[in-house]
Amino acid sequence: MNQNIDGGRIFQINASDGGVPKLPLRRSEVDVFGLRGDAHNDTVHHGGVEKAISLYSLELILALQAEGHPIYPGSTGENVTIAGLDWSRVVAGARLGLGEAVEIEITRYATPCSTIRESFVDGQFERISWRTHPGWARAYARVLRPGAIAIGDVVRLEM
């Protein structure tokens, strides 16, 4: 799959009543607290306006699968799995447009916790830690402009 330096597409939208895996949706409404209908078991470390949306790269998921990890879209708790975006440009302060209406701003990288261990060989969830494996972490974002998103929507990097 080729990566577009300016953007990609929403490959999958994921939500749950709390915990992982988050399950696929065709579309969702996004407000300042994230996807409508998505919940978190640990509201101290997840959710809130600064961590309203969690994002991850389909290409990184596929690379981790090639290493033998049983990871799949939604298994590590990301709300939006993006295909075709240069993940090295997804850094704090970067703004992304999701679909026609939604705009988000990356706030930080997500620190992995043991709840996602089933997605990794021998439970090595640290494999996607931004501290030990820069470039492999999921990202959190705040919602600047709410709206609707759907599978296949364009993702624009608006730095």
Coordinates of C-alpha atoms in Angstrom, one line a residue:
M1 CA 0.0 0.0 0.0
N2 CA 1.5 3.4 -1.0
Q3 CA 1.7 6.1 1.5
N4 CA 0.6 9.6 0.6
I5 CA 2.7 12.3 2.3
D6 CA -0.3 14.6 2.5
G7 CA -3.0 12.2 3.6
G8 CA -4.7 8.8 3.5
R9 CA -8.0 7.3 4.2
I10 CA -10.0 6.0 7.2
F11 CA -9.6 2.3 7.0
Q12 CA -11.6 1.4 10.1
I13 CA -13.6 3.2 12.9
N14 CA -13.5 1.4 16.3
A15 CA -15.5 1.8 19.5
S16 CA -16.4 -0.3 22.6
D17 CA -18.4 -0.1 25.8
G18 CA -15.0 0.0 27.5
G19 CA -11.8 -2.0 27.1
V20 CA -10.3 -3.7 24.1
P21 CA -10.8 -4.8 21.4
K22 CA -12.7 -1.9 20.0
L23 CA -15.1 -3.1 17.4
P24 CA -15.6 -1.8 13.8
L25 CA -18.3 0.7 12.9
R26 CA -19.2 2.0 9.4
R27 CA -19.5 5.6 10.6
S28 CA -19.6 7.6 13.7
E29 CA -20.4 11.1 15.0
V30 CA -17.4 12.8 16.6
D31 CA -17.7 15.4 19.4
V32 CA -15.2 17.0 21.7
F33 CA -15.1 13.9 23.9
G34 CA -14.5 11.5 20.9
L35 CA -16.7 9.0 19.1
R36 CA -20.3 8.9 20.3
G37 CA -20.9 5.5 21.9
D38 CA -17.3 4.8 22.8
A39 CA -16.4 4.3 26.4
H40 CA -13.3 3.7 28.6
N41 CA -12.8 1.4 31.6
D42 CA -10.0 3.6 32.8
T43 CA -11.0 7.2 32.6
V44 CA -7.9 8.4 34.4
H45 CA -5.6 7.3 31.6
H46 CA -8.0 7.3 28.6
G47 CA -10.5 9.7 27.2
G48 CA -11.2 13.4 28.0
V49 CA -10.8 16.3 25.6
E50 CA -7.0 16.0 25.3
K51 CA -7.3 12.2 24.5
A52 CA -10.6 12.3 22.8
I53 CA -9.6 10.2 19.8
S54 CA -6.9 7.5 19.5
L55 CA -5.4 6.9 16.1
Y56 CA -3.1 4.2 14.6
S57 CA -1.6 3.3 11.3
L58 CA -2.8 0.3 9.2
E59 CA 0.7 0.1 7.8
L60 CA 2.2 -0.3 11.3
I61 CA -0.4 -2.9 12.2
L62 CA 0.6 -4.9 9.1
A63 CA 4.3 -4.6 9.8
L64 CA 3.7 -5.8 13.4
Q65 CA 1.7 -8.7 12.0
A66 CA 4.6 -9.5 9.7
E67 CA 6.8 -9.7 12.9
G68 CA 4.3 -12.4 14.2
H69 CA 2.1 -10.3 16.5
P70 CA -1.6 -11.1 16.5
I71 CA -2.6 -7.4 16.4
Y72 CA -5.5 -6.2 14.2
P73 CA -7.3 -2.9 13.7
G74 CA -9.1 -2.0 17.0
S75 CA -7.2 -4.6 19.1
T76 CA -5.0 -2.0 20.8
G77 CA -7.9 0.4 21.4
E78 CA -7.5 2.9 18.6
N79 CA -10.7 4.7 17.5
V80 CA -9.5 5.4 13.9
T81 CA -7.2 3.2 11.9
I82 CA -5.7 5.2 9.0
A83 CA -4.3 3.8 5.8
G84 CA -1.9 5.6 3.5
L85 CA -0.7 8.4 5.8
D86 CA 3.0 9.0 6.5
W87 CA 2.9 8.1 10.2
S88 CA 6.2 9.9 10.9
R89 CA 4.4 13.2 10.3
V90 CA 1.8 12.4 13.0
V91 CA 3.3 14.4 15.8
A92 CA 2.1 16.6 18.6
G93 CA 0.6 19.8 17.1
A94 CA -0.2 18.3 13.7
R95 CA -3.7 18.8 12.5
L96 CA -5.7 16.3 10.5
G97 CA -8.9 16.6 8.7
L98 CA -11.1 13.5 8.9
G99 CA -13.7 13.4 6.2
E100 CA -15.5 16.5 5.1
A101 CA -16.1 18.1 8.6
V102 CA -13.9 16.8 11.4
E103 CA -10.7 18.4 12.4
I104 CA -8.4 17.1 15.1
E105 CA -5.0 18.0 16.6
I106 CA -2.5 15.5 17.8
T107 CA -1.8 16.0 21.5
R108 CA 0.6 13.2 22.4
Y109 CA 1.6 9.6 21.8
A110 CA -0.3 6.9 23.7
T111 CA 1.6 5.0 26.3
P112 CA 0.7 1.3 26.0
C113 CA -0.7 -0.7 29.0
S114 CA -1.1 -4.3 29.8
T115 CA -4.7 -4.4 28.6
I116 CA -3.4 -4.7 25.0
R117 CA -0.9 -7.5 25.7
E118 CA -3.1 -10.1 23.8
S119 CA -2.1 -8.2 20.6
F120 CA 1.6 -9.0 21.0
V121 CA 3.7 -12.2 21.0
D122 CA 4.5 -13.1 24.7
G123 CA 2.4 -10.1 25.8
Q124 CA 5.1 -7.6 24.8
F125 CA 2.8 -4.6 24.5
E126 CA 5.9 -2.3 25.0
R127 CA 6.5 -3.0 21.3
I128 CA 4.5 0.1 20.5
S129 CA 5.9 2.3 23.2
W130 CA 7.0 5.7 21.9
R131 CA 9.8 5.7 24.5
T132 CA 11.5 2.4 23.4
H133 CA 10.3 2.2 19.8
P134 CA 9.9 5.7 18.4
G135 CA 7.6 5.9 15.4
W136 CA 5.5 2.9 16.4
A137 CA 3.2 4.5 18.9
R138 CA -0.5 5.2 18.6
A139 CA -1.5 8.9 18.9
Y140 CA -4.1 10.8 20.9
A141 CA -5.9 13.9 19.5
R142 CA -8.3 16.6 20.6
V143 CA -11.3 17.4 18.5
L144 CA -11.2 21.0 17.1
R145 CA -14.3 20.6 14.8
P146 CA -16.9 17.9 15.4
G147 CA -18.8 16.1 12.7
A148 CA -19.4 12.8 11.1
I149 CA -16.8 10.3 9.8
A150 CA -17.1 7.1 7.8
I151 CA -15.0 4.3 6.5
G152 CA -13.1 5.4 3.3
D153 CA -13.2 9.1 4.2
V154 CA -10.1 11.1 3.2
V155 CA -7.6 12.0 6.0
R156 CA -5.7 15.2 5.3
L157 CA -2.5 16.3 7.1
E158 CA -3.0 20.0 7.6
M159 CA 0.3 21.1 9.2

